[in-house]
CSV table of C-alpha atoms in Angstrom, one decimal:
chain,number,residue,atom,x,y,z
A,1,MET,CA,20.6,1.5,-8.3
A,2,LEU,CA,18.3,3.8,-6.3
A,3,ILE,CA,20.5,4.9,-3.4
A,4,ASP,CA,20.1,7.8,-1.0
A,5,THR,CA,22.6,9.8,1.0
A,6,TYR,CA,21.9,7.7,4.1
A,7,GLY,CA,23.0,4.5,2.3
A,8,ARG,CA,19.4,3.1,1.9
A,9,VAL,CA,18.8,1.3,-1.4
A,10,ALA,CA,15.3,1.1,-2.9
A,11,THR,CA,14.4,-2.3,-4.3
A,12,ASP,CA,10.6,-2.1,-3.7
A,13,LEU,CA,8.4,0.0,-6.1
A,14,ARG,CA,4.8,0.9,-5.1
A,15,VAL,CA,2.9,1.8,-8.3
A,16,SER,CA,-0.5,3.6,-8.0
A,17,LEU,CA,-2.6,2.7,-11.0
A,18,THR,CA,-5.5,5.1,-10.3
A,19,ASP,CA,-6.7,7.6,-7.7
A,20,LYS,CA,-10.3,6.4,-7.9
A,21,CYS,CA,-11.9,4.3,-5.3
A,22,ASN,CA,-15.3,2.6,-4.8
A,23,LEU,CA,-15.3,3.1,-1.0
A,24,ARG,CA,-15.3,6.3,1.0
A,25,CYS,CA,-13.4,5.2,4.1
A,26,THR,CA,-13.6,7.9,6.8
A,27,TYR,CA,-9.8,7.9,7.4
A,28,CYS,CA,-9.1,8.4,3.7
A,29,MET,CA,-11.6,10.7,2.0
A,30,PRO,CA,-14.8,12.6,2.5
A,31,GLU,CA,-18.2,11.1,1.8
A,32,GLU,CA,-18.6,13.0,-1.5
A,33,GLY,CA,-15.3,11.7,-2.8
A,34,LEU,CA,-12.6,13.8,-4.4
A,35,GLN,CA,-11.8,15.5,-7.7
A,36,TRP,CA,-10.3,12.6,-9.7
A,37,LEU,CA,-7.4,12.9,-12.1
A,38,SER,CA,-8.4,13.3,-15.8
A,39,LYS,CA,-7.5,10.5,-18.2
A,40,SER,CA,-4.8,12.7,-19.8
A,41,GLU,CA,-3.1,13.2,-16.4
A,42,LEU,CA,-3.0,9.5,-15.7
A,43,LEU,CA,-0.2,7.3,-17.0
A,44,SER,CA,-1.2,5.0,-19.9
A,45,ASP,CA,-0.7,1.3,-19.6
A,46,ASP,CA,2.3,1.5,-21.9
A,47,GLU,CA,3.8,4.3,-19.8
A,48,ILE,CA,3.3,2.3,-16.6
A,49,VAL,CA,5.0,-0.8,-18.0
A,50,ARG,CA,7.8,1.3,-19.4
A,51,LEU,CA,8.6,2.9,-16.1
A,52,ILE,CA,8.4,-0.5,-14.3
A,53,ARG,CA,10.8,-1.9,-17.0
A,54,ILE,CA,13.3,0.9,-16.4
A,55,ALA,CA,13.0,0.4,-12.7
A,56,VAL,CA,13.6,-3.4,-12.9
A,57,THR,CA,16.2,-3.5,-15.6
A,58,GLN,CA,18.2,-0.3,-14.8
A,59,LEU,CA,17.5,0.6,-11.2
A,60,GLY,CA,17.6,-2.6,-9.3
A,61,ILE,CA,13.9,-2.9,-8.4
A,62,THR,CA,13.0,-6.5,-7.4
A,63,GLU,CA,9.5,-6.1,-6.0
A,64,ILE,CA,6.4,-4.3,-7.4
A,65,ARG,CA,3.3,-3.5,-5.4
A,66,PHE,CA,0.3,-2.3,-7.4
A,67,THR,CA,-1.9,0.2,-5.4
A,68,GLY,CA,-4.4,2.9,-5.9
A,69,GLY,CA,-6.9,4.3,-5.1
A,70,GLU,CA,-8.4,1.0,-5.8
A,71,PRO,CA,-6.2,-0.8,-8.5
A,72,LEU,CA,-9.0,-3.2,-9.4
A,73,LEU,CA,-10.7,-0.2,-11.0
A,74,ARG,CA,-7.9,0.0,-13.6
A,75,PRO,CA,-9.3,-1.6,-16.8
A,76,GLY,CA,-5.9,-2.7,-18.0
A,77,LEU,CA,-4.7,-4.2,-14.7
A,78,VAL,CA,-4.4,-7.8,-15.8
A,79,GLY,CA,-2.6,-6.8,-18.9
A,80,ILE,CA,-0.1,-4.7,-17.0
A,81,VAL,CA,0.6,-7.6,-14.6
A,82,GLU,CA,1.1,-10.0,-17.5
A,83,ARG,CA,3.5,-7.7,-19.3
A,84,CYS,CA,5.5,-7.0,-16.1
A,85,ALA,CA,5.7,-10.8,-15.4
A,86,GLN,CA,7.7,-11.1,-18.6
A,87,LEU,CA,10.4,-8.8,-17.5
A,88,GLU,CA,13.9,-10.1,-17.0
A,89,PRO,CA,14.8,-10.3,-14.2
A,90,ARG,CA,11.2,-11.1,-13.2
A,91,PRO,CA,10.1,-8.9,-10.2
A,92,LYS,CA,7.9,-10.2,-7.4
A,93,MET,CA,4.4,-8.7,-7.8
A,94,SER,CA,1.7,-8.0,-5.3
A,95,LEU,CA,-1.5,-5.9,-5.1
A,96,THR,CA,-3.1,-3.9,-2.4
A,97,THR,CA,-6.9,-3.8,-2.8
A,98,ASN,CA,-10.1,-3.2,-0.9
A,99,GLY,CA,-11.2,-6.6,-2.2
A,100,ILE,CA,-14.3,-5.5,-4.0
A,101,GLY,CA,-14.1,-7.1,-7.4
A,102,LEU,CA,-11.4,-9.6,-6.3
A,103,LYS,CA,-13.8,-12.5,-6.5
A,104,ARG,CA,-14.2,-11.8,-10.2
A,105,THR,CA,-10.5,-11.1,-11.0
A,106,ALA,CA,-8.4,-13.2,-8.6
A,107,ALA,CA,-8.0,-16.2,-11.0
A,108,ALA,CA,-7.1,-14.0,-13.9
A,109,LEU,CA,-4.5,-12.0,-11.9
A,110,LYS,CA,-2.9,-15.2,-10.7
A,111,ALA,CA,-2.7,-16.5,-14.3
A,112,ALA,CA,-1.2,-13.2,-15.4
A,113,GLY,CA,1.6,-13.6,-12.9
A,114,LEU,CA,0.5,-11.8,-9.7
A,115,ASP,CA,2.1,-13.5,-6.7
A,116,ARG,CA,-0.1,-12.3,-3.8
A,117,VAL,CA,-2.5,-9.7,-2.5
A,118,ASN,CA,-3.0,-7.4,0.5
A,119,VAL,CA,-6.7,-6.8,1.2
A,120,SER,CA,-8.0,-4.0,3.4
A,121,LEU,CA,-10.7,-5.1,5.9
A,122,ASP,CA,-11.2,-3.2,9.2
A,123,THR,CA,-14.1,-5.0,10.8
A,124,LEU,CA,-16.0,-8.3,10.9
A,125,ARG,CA,-19.2,-6.5,11.5
A,126,PRO,CA,-21.2,-5.5,8.3
A,127,ASP,CA,-22.8,-2.5,10.1
A,128,VAL,CA,-19.5,-1.2,11.2
A,129,PHE,CA,-18.0,-1.7,7.7
A,130,LYS,CA,-20.8,0.4,6.3
A,131,THR,CA,-20.1,3.1,8.8
A,132,LEU,CA,-16.4,3.1,8.2
A,133,THR,CA,-16.6,2.9,4.4
A,134,ARG,CA,-19.9,4.5,3.7
A,135,ARG,CA,-20.7,1.5,1.5
A,136,ASP,CA,-22.6,-1.8,2.1
A,137,ARG,CA,-20.0,-4.1,0.6
A,138,HIS,CA,-18.7,-6.2,3.5
A,139,LYS,CA,-19.8,-9.5,1.9
A,140,ASP,CA,-18.0,-8.7,-1.4
A,141,VAL,CA,-14.7,-8.2,0.5
A,142,ILE,CA,-15.1,-11.5,2.4
A,143,GLU,CA,-15.8,-13.3,-0.9
A,144,GLY,CA,-12.8,-11.5,-2.5
A,145,LEU,CA,-10.5,-12.7,0.2
A,146,GLU,CA,-11.7,-16.3,-0.2
A,147,ALA,CA,-11.2,-16.1,-4.0
A,148,ALA,CA,-7.7,-14.8,-3.6
A,149,ARG,CA,-6.8,-17.6,-1.2
A,150,ASP,CA,-8.4,-20.2,-3.5
A,151,ALA,CA,-6.6,-18.8,-6.5
A,152,GLY,CA,-3.2,-19.2,-4.8
A,153,LEU,CA,-2.5,-15.5,-4.3
A,154,THR,CA,-0.8,-16.3,-1.0
A,155,PRO,CA,0.1,-15.4,1.6
A,156,VAL,CA,-3.1,-13.4,1.7
A,157,LYS,CA,-2.5,-10.4,4.0
A,158,VAL,CA,-5.3,-8.5,5.6
A,159,ASN,CA,-4.7,-4.8,6.5
A,160,THR,CA,-6.7,-3.4,9.3
A,161,VAL,CA,-6.9,0.1,10.8
A,162,LEU,CA,-8.6,0.5,14.2
A,163,MET,CA,-10.6,3.6,14.9
A,164,PRO,CA,-11.6,4.8,18.3
A,165,GLY,CA,-15.3,4.1,19.1
A,166,LEU,CA,-15.9,2.1,16.0
A,167,ASN,CA,-13.8,-1.1,15.7
A,168,ASP,CA,-11.2,-0.6,18.4
A,169,ASP,CA,-12.6,-3.6,20.4
A,170,GLU,CA,-12.2,-6.1,17.5
A,171,ALA,CA,-8.5,-6.8,17.4
A,172,PRO,CA,-8.8,-10.3,19.1
A,173,ASP,CA,-11.8,-11.3,17.1
A,174,LEU,CA,-10.1,-10.3,13.9
A,175,LEU,CA,-7.0,-12.3,14.7
A,176,ALA,CA,-9.0,-15.4,15.6
A,177,TRP,CA,-10.8,-15.1,12.3
A,178,ALA,CA,-7.6,-14.6,10.3
A,179,VAL,CA,-6.0,-17.6,12.0
A,180,GLU,CA,-9.1,-19.7,11.2
A,181,ASN,CA,-9.0,-18.7,7.5
A,182,ASP,CA,-5.2,-18.8,7.0
A,183,TYR,CA,-4.8,-15.1,6.4
A,184,GLU,CA,-2.0,-13.0,7.8
A,185,LEU,CA,-3.4,-10.1,9.7
A,186,ARG,CA,-1.6,-6.8,9.9
A,187,PHE,CA,-2.8,-3.8,12.0
A,188,ILE,CA,-1.8,-0.4,10.7
A,189,GLU,CA,-1.7,2.7,12.8
A,190,GLN,CA,-3.9,5.4,11.4
A,191,MET,CA,-1.7,7.8,9.4
A,192,PRO,CA,-2.1,11.5,8.6
A,193,LEU,CA,-3.0,10.9,4.9
A,194,ASP,CA,-6.7,11.7,4.9
A,195,ALA,CA,-8.0,14.2,2.4
A,196,GLN,CA,-9.9,16.1,5.1
A,197,HIS,CA,-6.7,16.6,7.2
A,198,GLY,CA,-8.7,15.5,10.2
A,199,TRP,CA,-6.1,13.1,11.7
A,200,LYS,CA,-5.1,13.7,15.3
A,201,ARG,CA,-2.4,12.0,17.2
A,202,ASP,CA,-4.3,12.2,20.4
A,203,GLY,CA,-6.8,9.4,20.7
A,204,MET,CA,-5.4,7.2,17.9
A,205,ILE,CA,-5.1,3.5,18.4
A,206,THR,CA,-1.4,2.8,18.8
A,207,ALA,CA,0.7,-0.3,18.3
A,208,GLY,CA,0.9,-0.6,22.1
A,209,ASP,CA,-2.9,-0.5,22.4
A,210,ILE,CA,-3.3,-3.2,19.8
A,211,LEU,CA,-0.8,-5.6,21.3
A,212,GLN,CA,-2.3,-5.1,24.8
A,213,SER,CA,-5.7,-6.0,23.3
A,214,LEU,CA,-4.4,-9.1,21.5
A,215,ARG,CA,-2.7,-10.4,24.5
A,216,THR,CA,-6.0,-10.7,26.4
A,217,ARG,CA,-6.6,-13.8,24.2
A,218,PHE,CA,-3.4,-14.9,22.5
A,219,GLU,CA,0.2,-15.6,23.5
A,220,LEU,CA,2.4,-13.5,21.2
A,221,THR,CA,6.1,-14.2,20.7
A,222,GLU,CA,8.1,-11.5,18.9
A,223,GLU,CA,10.0,-12.6,15.9
A,224,GLY,CA,13.7,-12.0,15.9
A,225,SER,CA,14.9,-8.7,14.5
A,226,GLY,CA,16.7,-10.5,11.7
A,227,GLU,CA,13.4,-11.8,10.4
A,228,ARG,CA,12.0,-8.3,9.7
A,229,GLY,CA,14.6,-6.8,7.4
A,230,SER,CA,13.1,-3.8,5.6
A,231,ALA,CA,9.5,-5.0,6.0
A,232,PRO,CA,7.2,-2.3,7.6
A,233,ALA,CA,5.5,-4.8,9.9
A,234,GLU,CA,6.8,-6.0,13.2
A,235,ARG,CA,5.5,-9.5,13.5
A,236,TRP,CA,4.6,-11.8,16.4
A,237,ILE,CA,4.1,-15.6,16.4
A,238,VAL,CA,0.6,-16.4,17.6
A,239,ASP,CA,0.2,-19.1,20.2
A,240,GLY,CA,3.5,-20.8,19.2
A,241,GLY,CA,2.8,-20.7,15.5
A,242,PRO,CA,2.6,-21.2,12.6
A,243,HIS,CA,0.4,-18.1,12.3
A,244,ARG,CA,1.7,-14.6,12.7
A,245,VAL,CA,0.3,-11.2,13.2
A,246,GLY,CA,1.9,-7.9,12.2
A,247,VAL,CA,1.7,-4.3,13.4
A,248,ILE,CA,2.8,-1.4,11.1
A,249,ALA,CA,3.5,1.4,13.6
A,250,SER,CA,4.3,4.2,11.2
A,251,VAL,CA,3.5,6.8,13.8
A,252,THR,CA,4.7,5.5,17.1
A,253,ARG,CA,7.5,3.2,16.0
A,254,PRO,CA,8.8,4.6,12.7
A,255,PHE,CA,11.1,2.3,10.6
A,256,CYS,CA,12.5,4.9,8.2
A,257,SER,CA,16.1,3.8,8.7
A,258,ALA,CA,15.4,0.5,7.0
A,259,CYS,CA,13.1,1.8,4.2
A,260,ASP,CA,13.7,0.3,0.8
A,261,ARG,CA,10.7,1.8,-1.1
A,262,THR,CA,10.2,4.2,-3.9
A,263,ARG,CA,6.7,5.3,-5.0
A,264,LEU,CA,5.1,6.2,-8.3
A,265,THR,CA,1.8,8.0,-8.4
A,266,ALA,CA,-0.9,7.4,-11.0
A,267,ASP,CA,0.0,10.6,-12.7
A,268,GLY,CA,3.7,9.7,-13.0
A,269,GLN,CA,5.3,11.4,-10.0
A,270,VAL,CA,8.1,9.9,-8.0
A,271,ARG,CA,7.6,10.1,-4.2
A,272,THR,CA,10.4,9.1,-1.9
A,273,CYS,CA,8.1,8.7,1.1
A,274,LEU,CA,4.4,8.5,1.8
A,275,PHE,CA,4.7,11.7,3.8
A,276,ALA,CA,6.9,13.6,1.3
A,277,THR,CA,5.8,17.1,0.5
A,278,GLU,CA,7.7,17.1,-2.8
A,279,GLU,CA,7.5,15.0,-6.0
A,280,THR,CA,9.6,14.5,-9.1
A,281,ASP,CA,7.8,14.4,-12.5
A,282,LEU,CA,8.6,11.4,-14.7
A,283,ARG,CA,5.5,11.8,-16.8
A,284,ALA,CA,6.9,14.9,-18.5
A,285,ALA,CA,10.1,13.1,-19.4
A,286,LEU,CA,8.1,10.0,-20.6
A,287,ARG,CA,6.2,12.2,-23.0
A,288,ALA,CA,9.2,14.2,-24.3
A,289,ASN,CA,9.3,12.6,-27.7
A,290,ALA,CA,9.6,9.1,-26.4
A,291,GLU,CA,12.6,6.7,-26.7
A,292,ASP,CA,14.8,8.5,-29.2
A,293,SER,CA,14.7,11.9,-27.5
A,294,GLN,CA,17.6,12.8,-25.2
A,295,ASP,CA,15.1,14.0,-22.6
A,296,GLY,CA,12.8,11.1,-22.9
A,297,SER,CA,15.2,8.2,-23.2
A,298,ASP,CA,15.2,5.3,-20.7
A,299,GLU,CA,18.6,6.5,-19.5
A,300,ALA,CA,17.4,10.1,-19.0
A,301,ILE,CA,14.4,8.9,-17.0
A,302,ALA,CA,16.6,6.6,-14.9
A,303,ARG,CA,18.8,9.6,-14.1
A,304,ILE,CA,15.9,11.7,-13.0
A,305,TRP,CA,14.7,8.9,-10.8
A,306,LYS,CA,18.1,8.4,-9.2
A,307,LEU,CA,18.4,12.1,-8.5
A,308,ALA,CA,15.0,12.1,-6.8
A,309,MET,CA,15.9,9.2,-4.5
A,310,TRP,CA,19.3,10.7,-3.7
A,311,GLY,CA,17.4,13.5,-2.0
A,312,LYS,CA,15.3,11.3,0.2
A,313,LYS,CA,15.0,12.6,3.7
A,314,ALA,CA,16.2,10.6,6.8
A,315,GLY,CA,12.7,10.1,8.1
A,316,SER,CA,9.0,10.8,7.6
A,317,GLY,CA,9.0,13.7,10.1
A,318,LEU,CA,6.0,12.4,12.0
A,319,ASP,CA,7.8,12.8,15.3
A,320,ASP,CA,8.6,16.4,14.5
A,321,PRO,CA,6.2,19.0,16.1
A,322,THR,CA,6.4,21.0,12.9
A,323,PHE,CA,5.2,18.0,10.7
A,324,LEU,CA,3.0,19.1,7.9
A,325,GLN,CA,0.6,16.6,6.4
A,326,PRO,CA,1.0,16.1,2.6
A,327,ASP,CA,-1.4,18.0,0.4
A,328,ARG,CA,-2.2,14.9,-1.6
A,329,PRO,CA,-4.3,12.2,0.2
A,330,MET,CA,-3.6,8.5,0.3
A,331,SER,CA,-5.9,7.8,-2.7
A,332,ALA,CA,-3.6,10.0,-4.9
A,333,ILE,CA,-0.3,8.9,-3.5
A,334,GLY,CA,-0.8,5.1,-3.4
A,335,GLY,CA,-0.4,2.9,-0.3
């Protein structure tokens, strides 16, 4: 079991499969991209599956979320999902993606055992999409969403970040579109995880701003607190139901006390929090003479992981005036 000194138990594992991405979102990375990890630094498919197996069979993990970078860029993705679906007990598995390439892969991922997807889409306007992502791929994302829904990767959740002066007027339109297409929309406050370290608290679109905008067109009824559990999104019933909209207010309404997540980067580092400034290396243990080595055994790796999570801090520190943004950007950490 992955427990920390505050009594929180991690049952949800976020696995970054690559640091690469085929978009250049302004709130994530610079236009020229980043220096990607070398192949030797990345975990192999076998290493990823082994760590997930240890997490599921020895550490109590019940949910796996594959992330990136952009996980659809990982050549072995379908095979990794298929192998993890065979674990006992079988974990629930989801994927966070920008949706480019999902039209081509949705059916195969469903057949391999993936349960559902989260797709990032910040705007309904192709010109704004191009400005935000520096790529002209809006149509591909829309088609990817449709393919995911048709393949049964449901509920399809759409993640949206609102940026001042770009798409901050779109919240009601996005919700109307999501309801029409049977997607669950979730707005995410912009977080200090950009490679450029350009994030500023002043001027960001807050959860309060988003809800105020939505209520100009919709009746929102807050779900009971018991419905949320450890989920990061607060949810509201839209116009009496059945559709819901969520807001992930990591900055203004932190939910650290209920966190049940542990994170694995594409190069094999355990992160106890998105905003952690420290990591614990599992890759070195994995490569220490494999299974029969005392240092590289499944049990040894599980002990390292447990120790890392035991040291998890009480909160993200975002509300602390001395908060320091992590050196590694979102693309390296995994969402």
